[in-house]
Amino acid sequence: MGHIHAAPDPVSRVLPLEHAGGRDRRWAMALEAVRARKATCILESPDSIEVAGTTIPGRRDTARALYILYRPDIPHVSIAALLSDPARREQFRDKVVFVGLTAQTAARDRLMTPLGEMMSGVEIHAQAYETLMSGHFLQPATDVALLFICAIVTLAAGATFAFLNGLRAYAVAALLVLLASAIPHIAFAWGIIVPYLTPVFAAWFSVAAAASWQHFVVRRQLHKSESDRARYQEAIHFVTHEMRSPLTAIQGSSELMGRYNLNEDKRRQMAQMINAESKRLARMIQTFLDMERLTDGDIEIRSEPVPISDLVLSCLERARPLAERKQIELRAGPLQALSVNGDRELMEYAVYNLLTNAVKYSPPETFVTASVQQNGGGIQVSVQDQGIGLDAKELKSIFKKIYRTRKAEASGEVGTGIGLSIVQQIVEHHHGHVVVTSEPGKGSCFTIVLPEDGVARG
Ligand code: ADP
């Protein structure tokens, strides 16, 4: 006696070999047929059962589900055909025969199978019998194996888009999806059941994720390099344009000196002008090169104790002639005797730049104050002016390369718009930052905030 319960499976792929109901526990009819055929008994363990030396996989907690390997060639003879042709009995000699009666009209008496046809329970058990007798059993892949397959597929998708680009990457990705679809078939040939959608979904999702990652990263890189190039071109354009005025002055003066017989005073004046303009030209080139080298991280940055108030005083002295020309008074505010670790030359460049900006963008008869103070947040070097000031929108852009405000352009002051971007980079190399407070028409205050034990980054 055996049970004929079906598993809750739409195509009856599996058959529970064991069924317990109430106090009764039965083996499946197919298994009982095997046992009867082999005239032996069934040995059971938690993970499998054994009949006549053949181990049949199937855990108890899955009711020892057996995957049936359906065969289309199991002979099927109706009683009517047997009655009309008794000679067909010979067909059954030495065979195990499953005899059954089925209600042709009752739909629930027949189940769908992977062969694509409806079968009665007795036929399904005949198929299970063949599977049990063949000794080849299908086993579902373990969770660990499925995880491993998904991880491999995901890694392959990631590597495809990390190392390949464009059409080639998409071709390899398509191949990967195809391969992932083939995994269940290959595994099936090895007797392992891999759910079709697991590797296929893993492939589709990982390919989609990797492709979009590449798409956005590449787009961002492209965008960055394009804007870098545009900025660089703008810088070149600006610098060459700016170089033109000193060059014209040099050209004109030298021509005059060569062509006309000038008196000594005039000659000296012209020579002085050529000298000043060529120095200006050299400064411009130097600034431009400094900017490029700082951006590339190419410049060597020293780390030594720098007495910051002395440095501010010397910058004030250097900027004094410029300020006097505009009748601007340079004042020293509180100058605490403090020192920071850093590169003196670069720090001087930064402070001098803030001072000359303050002078450039202030009207005559105002004053500019520089101070050095220490408070909780670090060492603060401030340059305060009473100049044209900046509005909130301008404040956001002044540290960009080649940026000048309209008011600055209109002021007639010469500038390259790159000084502040260098200042910011220098300060950042010293682990500091620049704070700006400003009000249009009232003035600005640029403050370099440096950490108290700041060590310059090399
Ligand atoms: P520039 O060579 O034009 O002075 P900077 O990079 O030093 O270049 O400054 C960028 C812009 O920031 C200036 O063109 C100007 O518009 C604005 N700016 C800088 N310092 C001041 C200041 N003290 N007052 C008002 N505007 C300023």
Coordinates of C-alpha atoms and ligand atoms in Angstrom, one line a residue:
M1 CA 0.0 0.0 0.0
G2 CA 1.3 3.4 -0.9
H3 CA 0.1 7.0 -0.9
I4 CA -0.8 8.8 -4.1
H5 CA -0.7 12.4 -2.8
A6 CA 0.6 15.0 -5.2
A7 CA 2.9 17.9 -4.3
P8 CA 1.6 21.5 -4.6
D9 CA 3.4 21.9 -7.9
P10 CA 1.6 23.2 -11.0
V11 CA 3.4 20.7 -13.3
S12 CA 4.0 17.8 -10.9
R13 CA 7.8 17.9 -11.2
V14 CA 8.2 16.6 -7.6
L15 CA 6.6 13.7 -5.8
P16 CA 6.6 13.5 -2.0
L17 CA 7.9 10.0 -1.4
E18 CA 6.6 10.1 2.2
H19 CA 3.2 11.2 3.5
A20 CA 2.0 11.2 7.0
G21 CA -1.7 11.7 7.9
G22 CA -3.0 11.2 11.4
R23 CA -1.2 8.2 12.8
D24 CA -0.5 6.7 9.4
R25 CA 2.7 7.2 7.5
R26 CA 3.0 5.8 4.0
W27 CA 5.7 5.7 1.3
A28 CA 4.6 6.7 -2.2
M29 CA 3.1 4.0 -4.4
A30 CA 6.1 4.3 -6.8
L31 CA 8.6 3.7 -4.0
E32 CA 6.5 0.8 -2.6
A33 CA 6.6 -0.7 -6.1
V34 CA 10.4 -0.4 -6.2
R35 CA 10.7 -2.0 -2.7
A36 CA 8.3 -4.8 -3.8
R37 CA 10.2 -5.4 -7.0
K38 CA 13.5 -5.6 -5.2
A39 CA 12.0 -7.6 -2.3
T40 CA 13.8 -5.6 0.3
C41 CA 13.0 -2.9 2.9
I42 CA 13.4 0.8 3.0
L43 CA 16.1 2.3 5.2
E44 CA 15.8 5.9 6.2
S45 CA 18.0 8.7 7.5
P46 CA 17.2 12.4 8.0
D47 CA 18.6 13.3 4.6
S48 CA 17.9 10.3 2.3
I49 CA 16.4 6.9 2.1
E50 CA 18.0 3.7 0.8
V51 CA 16.5 0.9 -1.1
A52 CA 18.6 -2.1 -2.1
G53 CA 21.8 -0.2 -1.9
T54 CA 20.6 2.8 -3.9
T55 CA 20.5 6.1 -2.0
I56 CA 17.6 8.3 -2.9
P57 CA 18.2 11.9 -1.8
G58 CA 15.3 13.7 0.0
R59 CA 15.2 15.3 3.4
R60 CA 12.4 14.4 5.8
D61 CA 11.4 18.1 6.2
T62 CA 10.6 18.3 2.5
A63 CA 8.5 15.1 2.6
R64 CA 11.5 13.5 0.7
A65 CA 10.5 15.3 -2.5
L66 CA 11.7 13.4 -5.5
Y67 CA 12.2 15.2 -8.9
I68 CA 10.6 12.9 -11.5
L69 CA 12.7 12.5 -14.7
Y70 CA 9.7 12.3 -17.1
R71 CA 10.2 9.9 -20.1
P72 CA 7.9 10.0 -23.1
D73 CA 8.4 6.3 -23.9
I74 CA 6.6 4.5 -21.1
P75 CA 4.1 2.1 -22.8
H76 CA 0.5 2.9 -22.1
V77 CA -2.2 0.3 -22.8
S78 CA -5.9 0.7 -22.3
I79 CA -8.0 -2.1 -20.9
A80 CA -10.2 -1.9 -24.0
A81 CA -7.2 -2.4 -26.3
L82 CA -6.1 -5.4 -24.2
L83 CA -9.6 -7.0 -24.3
S84 CA -9.8 -6.6 -28.1
D85 CA -6.3 -8.0 -28.6
P86 CA -5.4 -10.4 -25.8
A87 CA -2.0 -11.1 -27.5
R88 CA -0.9 -7.7 -26.1
R89 CA -0.6 -9.4 -22.7
E90 CA 2.9 -10.5 -23.8
Q91 CA 4.0 -6.9 -23.6
F92 CA 3.7 -7.1 -19.8
R93 CA 5.9 -10.1 -19.3
D94 CA 8.6 -9.4 -16.7
K95 CA 7.5 -5.8 -16.4
V96 CA 6.1 -3.9 -13.4
V97 CA 2.6 -2.8 -14.4
F98 CA 0.7 0.1 -12.8
V99 CA -3.0 -0.4 -13.3
G100 CA -5.4 2.4 -12.7
L101 CA -8.9 3.6 -13.3
T102 CA -9.4 7.2 -14.1
A103 CA -12.5 9.3 -14.5
Q104 CA -12.1 10.8 -18.0
T105 CA -14.6 13.5 -17.2
A106 CA -13.2 14.6 -13.8
A107 CA -10.6 17.3 -14.5
R108 CA -9.1 17.0 -11.0
D109 CA -8.2 13.4 -11.6
R110 CA -5.4 14.3 -14.0
L111 CA -2.5 16.7 -13.5
M112 CA -0.3 18.7 -15.9
T113 CA 3.3 17.4 -16.3
P114 CA 6.5 18.8 -17.8
L115 CA 5.8 16.6 -20.9
G116 CA 3.0 19.0 -21.7
E117 CA 0.3 16.4 -21.2
M118 CA -2.3 15.7 -18.5
M119 CA -1.6 12.5 -16.6
S120 CA -3.5 10.5 -14.0
G121 CA -1.8 9.8 -10.7
V122 CA -1.0 6.2 -11.6
E123 CA 0.9 7.3 -14.7
I124 CA 2.8 9.8 -12.6
H125 CA 3.8 7.1 -10.2
A126 CA 4.9 4.9 -13.1
Q127 CA 7.2 7.8 -14.2
A128 CA 8.5 8.1 -10.6
Y129 CA 9.1 4.4 -10.5
E130 CA 11.3 4.7 -13.7
T131 CA 13.2 7.6 -12.1
L132 CA 13.8 5.6 -8.9
M133 CA 14.9 2.5 -10.8
S134 CA 17.3 4.5 -13.0
G135 CA 19.3 5.6 -10.0
H136 CA 19.8 9.1 -11.4
F137 CA 18.4 11.7 -9.2
L138 CA 18.0 15.4 -9.7
Q139 CA 18.9 17.6 -6.7
P140 CA 18.0 21.3 -6.1
A141 CA 21.0 23.6 -5.9
T142 CA 21.8 24.6 -2.3
D143 CA 21.3 28.2 -1.2
V144 CA 25.1 28.7 -1.0
A145 CA 25.5 27.4 -4.6
L146 CA 22.9 29.9 -5.8
L147 CA 24.5 32.7 -3.9
F148 CA 27.8 31.7 -5.5
I149 CA 26.4 31.7 -9.0
C150 CA 24.8 35.1 -8.5
A151 CA 28.0 36.5 -7.0
I152 CA 30.0 35.3 -10.0
V153 CA 27.5 36.7 -12.5
T154 CA 27.5 40.0 -10.7
L155 CA 31.3 40.2 -10.5
A156 CA 31.5 39.4 -14.3
A157 CA 29.0 42.2 -15.1
G158 CA 31.0 44.6 -12.9
A159 CA 34.3 43.6 -14.5
T160 CA 32.9 43.9 -18.0
F161 CA 31.9 47.6 -17.5
A162 CA 35.0 48.4 -15.4
F163 CA 37.4 47.2 -18.1
L164 CA 35.5 47.6 -21.4
N165 CA 33.8 50.5 -23.0
G166 CA 31.1 51.1 -25.6
L167 CA 29.9 48.5 -28.0
R168 CA 32.4 45.9 -26.8
A169 CA 31.2 46.1 -23.2
Y170 CA 27.5 45.8 -24.3
A171 CA 28.4 42.8 -26.5
V172 CA 30.1 41.0 -23.6
A173 CA 27.2 41.9 -21.3
A174 CA 24.7 40.4 -23.8
L175 CA 26.9 37.2 -23.9
L176 CA 26.9 37.2 -20.1
V177 CA 23.0 37.3 -20.0
L178 CA 22.9 34.5 -22.5
L179 CA 25.4 32.5 -20.5
A180 CA 23.4 33.1 -17.3
S181 CA 20.3 31.8 -19.2
A182 CA 22.2 28.7 -20.1
I183 CA 23.4 28.0 -16.5
P184 CA 20.1 26.2 -15.5
H185 CA 20.3 24.0 -18.6
I186 CA 24.0 23.1 -18.0
A187 CA 23.3 22.4 -14.3
F188 CA 20.3 20.3 -15.3
A189 CA 22.6 18.1 -17.4
W190 CA 24.6 17.6 -14.3
G191 CA 21.5 16.6 -12.3
I192 CA 21.3 19.9 -10.4
I193 CA 18.2 22.1 -10.5
V194 CA 18.9 25.8 -10.7
P195 CA 15.8 28.1 -10.8
Y196 CA 15.8 29.7 -14.2
L197 CA 15.1 33.3 -13.0
T198 CA 17.9 33.4 -10.3
P199 CA 21.0 33.7 -12.6
V200 CA 19.0 35.5 -15.3
F201 CA 17.7 38.2 -13.0
A202 CA 21.2 38.5 -11.3
A203 CA 22.7 39.0 -14.8
W204 CA 20.1 41.5 -16.0
F205 CA 20.2 43.6 -12.8
S206 CA 23.9 43.6 -12.4
V207 CA 24.5 44.4 -16.1
A208 CA 21.9 47.2 -15.9
A209 CA 23.5 48.6 -12.7
A210 CA 27.1 48.3 -14.0
A211 CA 26.1 49.9 -17.4
S212 CA 24.4 52.8 -15.7
W213 CA 27.3 53.3 -13.3
Q214 CA 29.7 53.4 -16.3
H215 CA 27.3 55.7 -18.2
F216 CA 27.2 58.3 -15.4
V217 CA 30.8 58.0 -14.4
V218 CA 32.0 58.4 -18.0
R219 CA 29.6 61.2 -18.6
R220 CA 30.8 63.0 -15.5
Q221 CA 34.5 62.5 -16.5
L222 CA 33.7 63.8 -19.9
H223 CA 31.9 66.7 -18.6
K224 CA 34.8 67.5 -16.2
S225 CA 37.5 67.2 -18.8
E226 CA 35.4 69.3 -21.2
S227 CA 34.9 72.1 -18.6
D228 CA 38.6 71.9 -17.7
R229 CA 39.5 72.3 -21.3
A230 CA 37.1 75.2 -21.7
R231 CA 38.5 76.9 -18.6
Y232 CA 42.0 76.3 -19.8
Q233 CA 41.3 77.8 -23.2
E234 CA 39.6 80.7 -21.5
A235 CA 42.7 81.2 -19.3
I236 CA 45.0 81.1 -22.3
H237 CA 42.8 83.5 -24.2
F238 CA 42.7 85.9 -21.2
V239 CA 46.4 85.7 -20.6
T240 CA 47.4 86.3 -24.2
H241 CA 44.9 89.1 -24.3
E242 CA 46.3 90.6 -21.1
M243 CA 49.9 90.2 -22.4
R244 CA 49.1 92.3 -25.4
S245 CA 49.0 95.6 -23.5
P246 CA 52.5 95.4 -22.0
L247 CA 53.8 94.0 -25.3
T248 CA 52.3 96.9 -27.2
A249 CA 53.9 99.4 -24.8
I250 CA 57.3 97.6 -25.1
Q251 CA 57.0 97.5 -28.9
G252 CA 56.0 101.1 -29.2
S253 CA 58.7 102.4 -26.9
S254 CA 61.5 100.4 -28.5
E255 CA 60.4 101.5 -31.9
L256 CA 60.4 105.2 -30.8
M257 CA 63.8 104.8 -29.3
G258 CA 65.2 103.2 -32.5
R259 CA 63.6 105.6 -35.0
Y260 CA 64.0 109.0 -33.3
N261 CA 66.8 110.8 -31.8
L262 CA 65.4 111.3 -28.3
N263 CA 67.0 113.3 -25.6
E264 CA 68.5 111.6 -22.6
D265 CA 65.5 112.2 -20.3
K266 CA 63.0 110.7 -22.8
R267 CA 65.3 107.8 -23.4
R268 CA 65.5 107.0 -19.7
Q269 CA 61.8 107.3 -19.3
M270 CA 61.2 104.9 -22.2
A271 CA 63.8 102.4 -20.9
Q272 CA 62.1 102.5 -17.5
M273 CA 58.7 101.9 -19.1
I274 CA 60.1 98.9 -21.1
N275 CA 61.6 97.6 -17.9
A276 CA 58.4 98.0 -15.9
E277 CA 56.2 96.5 -18.6
S278 CA 58.5 93.5 -19.2
K279 CA 58.5 92.9 -15.4
R280 CA 54.7 93.0 -15.5
L281 CA 54.7 90.5 -18.3
A282 CA 57.1 88.2 -16.4
R283 CA 54.8 88.5 -13.3
M284 CA 51.8 87.6 -15.3
I285 CA 53.5 84.5 -16.8
Q286 CA 54.8 83.5 -13.3
T287 CA 51.3 83.8 -11.8
F288 CA 49.9 81.7 -14.6
L289 CA 52.5 79.0 -14.2
D290 CA 52.1 79.0 -10.4
M291 CA 48.4 78.4 -10.8
E292 CA 49.0 75.5 -13.1
R293 CA 51.6 74.0 -10.9
L294 CA 49.6 74.4 -7.8
T295 CA 46.6 72.8 -9.5
D296 CA 48.7 69.9 -10.6
G297 CA 50.1 69.5 -7.1
D298 CA 53.5 70.0 -8.7
I299 CA 54.9 72.7 -6.4
E300 CA 57.1 71.9 -3.5
I301 CA 55.7 73.1 -0.2
R302 CA 58.0 73.7 2.7
S303 CA 57.0 73.3 6.3
E304 CA 58.8 75.7 8.6
P305 CA 57.7 78.0 11.5
V306 CA 56.5 81.2 9.9
P307 CA 56.1 84.3 12.2
I308 CA 52.8 85.3 10.7
S309 CA 52.7 88.9 12.1
D310 CA 56.2 89.7 10.6
L311 CA 55.0 88.3 7.3
V312 CA 51.9 90.6 7.4
L313 CA 54.0 93.6 8.2
S314 CA 56.4 92.9 5.3
C315 CA 53.4 92.5 2.9
L316 CA 52.0 95.8 4.2
E317 CA 55.4 97.5 3.3
R318 CA 55.4 95.9 -0.1
A319 CA 51.9 97.1 -0.9
R320 CA 52.4 100.6 0.5
P321 CA 53.6 102.3 -2.8
L322 CA 50.5 100.9 -4.6
A323 CA 48.2 102.1 -1.8
E324 CA 49.9 105.6 -1.7
R325 CA 49.3 106.0 -5.4
K326 CA 45.6 105.6 -4.7
Q327 CA 45.7 107.6 -1.5
I328 CA 44.7 104.6 0.5
E329 CA 46.0 104.2 4.0
L330 CA 47.3 100.8 5.0
R331 CA 46.8 100.1 8.7
A332 CA 48.1 97.4 10.9
G333 CA 45.4 96.1 13.2
P334 CA 46.1 93.9 16.2
L335 CA 49.1 91.8 15.2
Q336 CA 49.6 89.0 17.8
A337 CA 53.1 87.4 17.8
L338 CA 52.1 84.0 16.5
S339 CA 53.6 81.5 14.1
V340 CA 52.3 78.8 11.9
N341 CA 54.0 75.9 10.2
G342 CA 54.1 76.4 6.5
D343 CA 55.7 77.8 3.4
R344 CA 56.7 81.4 4.0
E345 CA 56.8 82.3 0.3
L346 CA 53.4 80.9 -0.5
M347 CA 51.8 82.4 2.6
E348 CA 53.3 85.8 1.6
Y349 CA 51.9 85.4 -1.8
A350 CA 48.4 84.8 -0.3
V351 CA 48.5 87.7 2.1
Y352 CA 50.0 90.1 -0.4
N353 CA 47.3 89.1 -2.9
L354 CA 44.6 89.9 -0.4
L355 CA 46.2 93.3 0.3
T356 CA 46.6 94.3 -3.3
N357 CA 43.1 93.2 -4.1
A358 CA 41.8 95.3 -1.1
V359 CA 43.8 98.3 -2.5
K360 CA 42.7 97.7 -6.1
Y361 CA 39.0 97.4 -5.3
S362 CA 38.8 100.4 -2.9
P363 CA 38.2 104.0 -3.7
P364 CA 40.8 106.7 -2.7
E365 CA 40.9 108.1 0.8
T366 CA 39.8 104.9 2.4
F367 CA 41.8 102.6 4.6
V368 CA 42.8 98.9 4.5
T369 CA 43.5 97.1 7.8
A370 CA 45.5 93.9 8.2
S371 CA 45.4 92.0 11.5
V372 CA 46.6 88.7 13.0
Q373 CA 44.6 87.2 15.9
Q374 CA 44.1 84.0 17.6
N375 CA 40.8 82.7 18.8
G376 CA 39.2 79.3 19.5
G377 CA 38.9 78.4 15.7
G378 CA 42.6 79.0 14.9
I379 CA 44.9 81.7 13.7
Q380 CA 43.1 84.4 11.7
V381 CA 44.8 86.7 9.2
S382 CA 42.3 89.4 8.1
V383 CA 42.4 92.0 5.5
Q384 CA 39.5 94.5 5.7
D385 CA 38.7 97.2 3.2
Q386 CA 36.1 99.9 2.6
G387 CA 35.9 99.1 -1.1
I388 CA 33.3 98.2 -3.7
G389 CA 32.3 95.0 -1.8
L390 CA 30.6 91.9 -3.2
D391 CA 27.1 90.6 -3.3
A392 CA 26.1 87.0 -2.3
K393 CA 26.2 85.7 -5.8
E394 CA 29.6 87.2 -6.5
L395 CA 30.9 85.8 -3.2
K396 CA 30.1 82.3 -4.4
S397 CA 32.3 82.7 -7.6
I398 CA 35.3 84.8 -6.6
F399 CA 37.5 81.7 -5.9
K400 CA 36.9 80.2 -9.3
K401 CA 39.7 80.6 -11.8
I402 CA 39.4 83.5 -14.3
Y403 CA 36.5 85.1 -12.5
R404 CA 36.1 88.8 -12.2
T405 CA 33.1 90.7 -11.1
R406 CA 31.5 93.3 -13.4
K407 CA 32.4 96.0 -10.9
A408 CA 36.0 94.9 -10.9
E409 CA 36.1 95.1 -14.7
A410 CA 34.5 98.5 -14.6
S411 CA 36.9 99.8 -12.0
G412 CA 39.7 99.9 -14.6
E413 CA 42.0 97.9 -12.4
V414 CA 44.1 95.3 -14.2
G415 CA 43.5 91.7 -13.1
T416 CA 43.6 88.1 -14.2
G417 CA 40.9 86.7 -12.0
I418 CA 43.1 83.9 -10.9
G419 CA 44.8 85.4 -7.8
L420 CA 42.1 84.3 -5.3
S421 CA 42.0 80.7 -6.7
I422 CA 45.7 80.5 -5.9
V423 CA 45.2 82.0 -2.5
Q424 CA 42.5 79.4 -1.7
Q425 CA 44.7 76.5 -2.9
I426 CA 47.7 77.8 -0.9
V427 CA 45.5 78.1 2.3
E428 CA 44.0 74.6 1.7
H429 CA 47.6 73.2 1.4
H430 CA 48.1 74.6 4.9
H431 CA 44.9 72.9 6.1
G432 CA 43.1 76.2 6.4
H433 CA 40.2 78.0 4.8
V434 CA 39.3 81.4 3.6
V435 CA 36.2 83.3 5.0
V436 CA 34.8 86.3 3.3
T437 CA 32.3 88.8 4.6
S438 CA 31.2 91.6 2.4
E439 CA 28.5 94.1 1.6
P440 CA 28.2 95.8 -1.8
G441 CA 29.5 99.4 -1.5
K442 CA 30.6 99.1 2.1
G443 CA 33.7 96.9 1.9
S444 CA 34.9 93.4 2.4
C445 CA 36.9 91.4 4.9
F446 CA 39.0 88.4 3.7
T447 CA 40.1 86.1 6.6
I448 CA 42.6 83.3 6.2
V449 CA 41.9 80.8 9.0
L450 CA 44.8 78.5 9.8
P451 CA 44.9 75.7 12.3
E452 CA 47.0 76.5 15.3
D453 CA 49.4 73.6 14.8
G454 CA 48.9 73.6 11.1
V455 CA 51.5 71.6 9.2
A456 CA 51.6 72.3 5.5
R457 CA 50.7 69.5 3.1
G458 CA 53.6 68.6 0.8
Ligands
ADP1 P1 42.0 89.8 -10.0 O1 43.3 89.6 -10.7 O2 40.9 90.1 -10.9 O3 42.1 90.7 -8.8 P2 41.4 87.7 -8.0 O4 41.3 86.2 -8.2 O5 42.4 88.2 -7.1 O6 41.6 88.3 -9.5 O7 40.0 88.2 -7.6 C1 38.8 87.7 -8.3 C2 37.8 88.8 -8.3 O8 37.2 88.9 -6.9 C3 38.2 90.1 -8.6 O9 38.3 90.3 -10.0 C4 37.1 91.0 -7.9 O10 36.0 91.0 -8.8 C5 36.8 90.2 -6.7 N1 37.5 90.7 -5.5 C6 38.7 90.2 -5.0 N2 39.0 90.9 -3.9 C7 38.1 91.9 -3.7 C8 37.9 92.9 -2.7 N3 38.8 93.1 -1.7 N4 36.8 93.7 -2.9 C9 36.0 93.5 -3.9 N5 36.1 92.6 -4.8 C10 37.1 91.7 -4.7

